[in-house]
Short mmCIF file of C-alpha atoms in Angstrom, two decimals:
data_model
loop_
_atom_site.label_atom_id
_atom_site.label_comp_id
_atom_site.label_asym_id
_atom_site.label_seq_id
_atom_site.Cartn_x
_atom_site.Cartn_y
_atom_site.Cartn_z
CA UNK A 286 79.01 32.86 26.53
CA UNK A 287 82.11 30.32 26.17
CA UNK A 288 83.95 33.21 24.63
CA UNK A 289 83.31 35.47 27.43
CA UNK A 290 83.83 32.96 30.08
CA UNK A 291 87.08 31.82 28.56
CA UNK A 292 88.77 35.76 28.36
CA UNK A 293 87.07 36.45 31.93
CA UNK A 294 88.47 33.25 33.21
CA UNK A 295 91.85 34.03 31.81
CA UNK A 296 92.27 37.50 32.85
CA UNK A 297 91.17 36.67 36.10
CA UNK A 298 93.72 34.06 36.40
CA UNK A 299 96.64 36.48 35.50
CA UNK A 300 95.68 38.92 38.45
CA UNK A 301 95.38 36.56 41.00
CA UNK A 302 98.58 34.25 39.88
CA UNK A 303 96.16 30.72 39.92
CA UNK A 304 94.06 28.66 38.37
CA UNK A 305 90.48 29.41 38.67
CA UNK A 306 86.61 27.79 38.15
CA UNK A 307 84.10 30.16 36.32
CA UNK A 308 80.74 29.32 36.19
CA UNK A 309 78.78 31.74 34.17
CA UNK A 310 74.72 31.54 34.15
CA UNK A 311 72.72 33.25 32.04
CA UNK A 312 68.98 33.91 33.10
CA UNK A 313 66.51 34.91 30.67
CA UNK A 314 63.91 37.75 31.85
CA UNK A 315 60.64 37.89 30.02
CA UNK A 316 59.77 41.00 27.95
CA UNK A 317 63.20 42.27 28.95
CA UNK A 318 63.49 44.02 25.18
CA UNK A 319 60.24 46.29 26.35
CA UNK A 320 61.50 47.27 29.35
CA UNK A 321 62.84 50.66 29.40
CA UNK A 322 63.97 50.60 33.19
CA UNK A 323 65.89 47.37 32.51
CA UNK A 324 67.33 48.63 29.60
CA UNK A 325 68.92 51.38 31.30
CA UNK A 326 70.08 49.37 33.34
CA UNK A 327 71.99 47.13 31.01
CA UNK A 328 73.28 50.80 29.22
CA UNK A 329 74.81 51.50 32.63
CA UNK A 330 76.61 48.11 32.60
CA UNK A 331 78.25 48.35 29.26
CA UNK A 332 81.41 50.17 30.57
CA UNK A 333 83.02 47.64 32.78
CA UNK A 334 85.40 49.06 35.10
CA UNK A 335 89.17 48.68 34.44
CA UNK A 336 91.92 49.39 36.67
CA UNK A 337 94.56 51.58 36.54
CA UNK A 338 97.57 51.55 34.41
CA UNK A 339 99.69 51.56 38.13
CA UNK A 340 97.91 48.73 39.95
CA UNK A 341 96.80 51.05 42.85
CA UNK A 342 93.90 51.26 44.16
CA UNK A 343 91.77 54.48 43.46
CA UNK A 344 91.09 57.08 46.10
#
């Protein structure tokens, strides 16, 4: 988590041009592993979404 935190807090930084706070939180969900709804879910997620190469926004 203090891996991810550190490169999200980073990156974020060097968009916005200052210093941020990120407070991550994990919460645990019971029987999460036999959940086949949930993980779908989490397959969807494992793309994040990048932007593009230009800055623009997308249309």
């Amino acid at each position: 988590i203090k891996e991810i935190g550190t490169a999200a807090r980073a990156r974020i930084e060097s968009l916005l041009g200052v210093r941020v706070y990120l407070d991550l939180r994990v919460k645990a969900r019971p029987g999460w592993r036999e959940d086949p709804r949930f993980l779908s879910e989490l397959e969807q997620m494992e793309a994040p979404w990048t932007p593009p190469a230009d800055g623009g926004e997308e249309d």
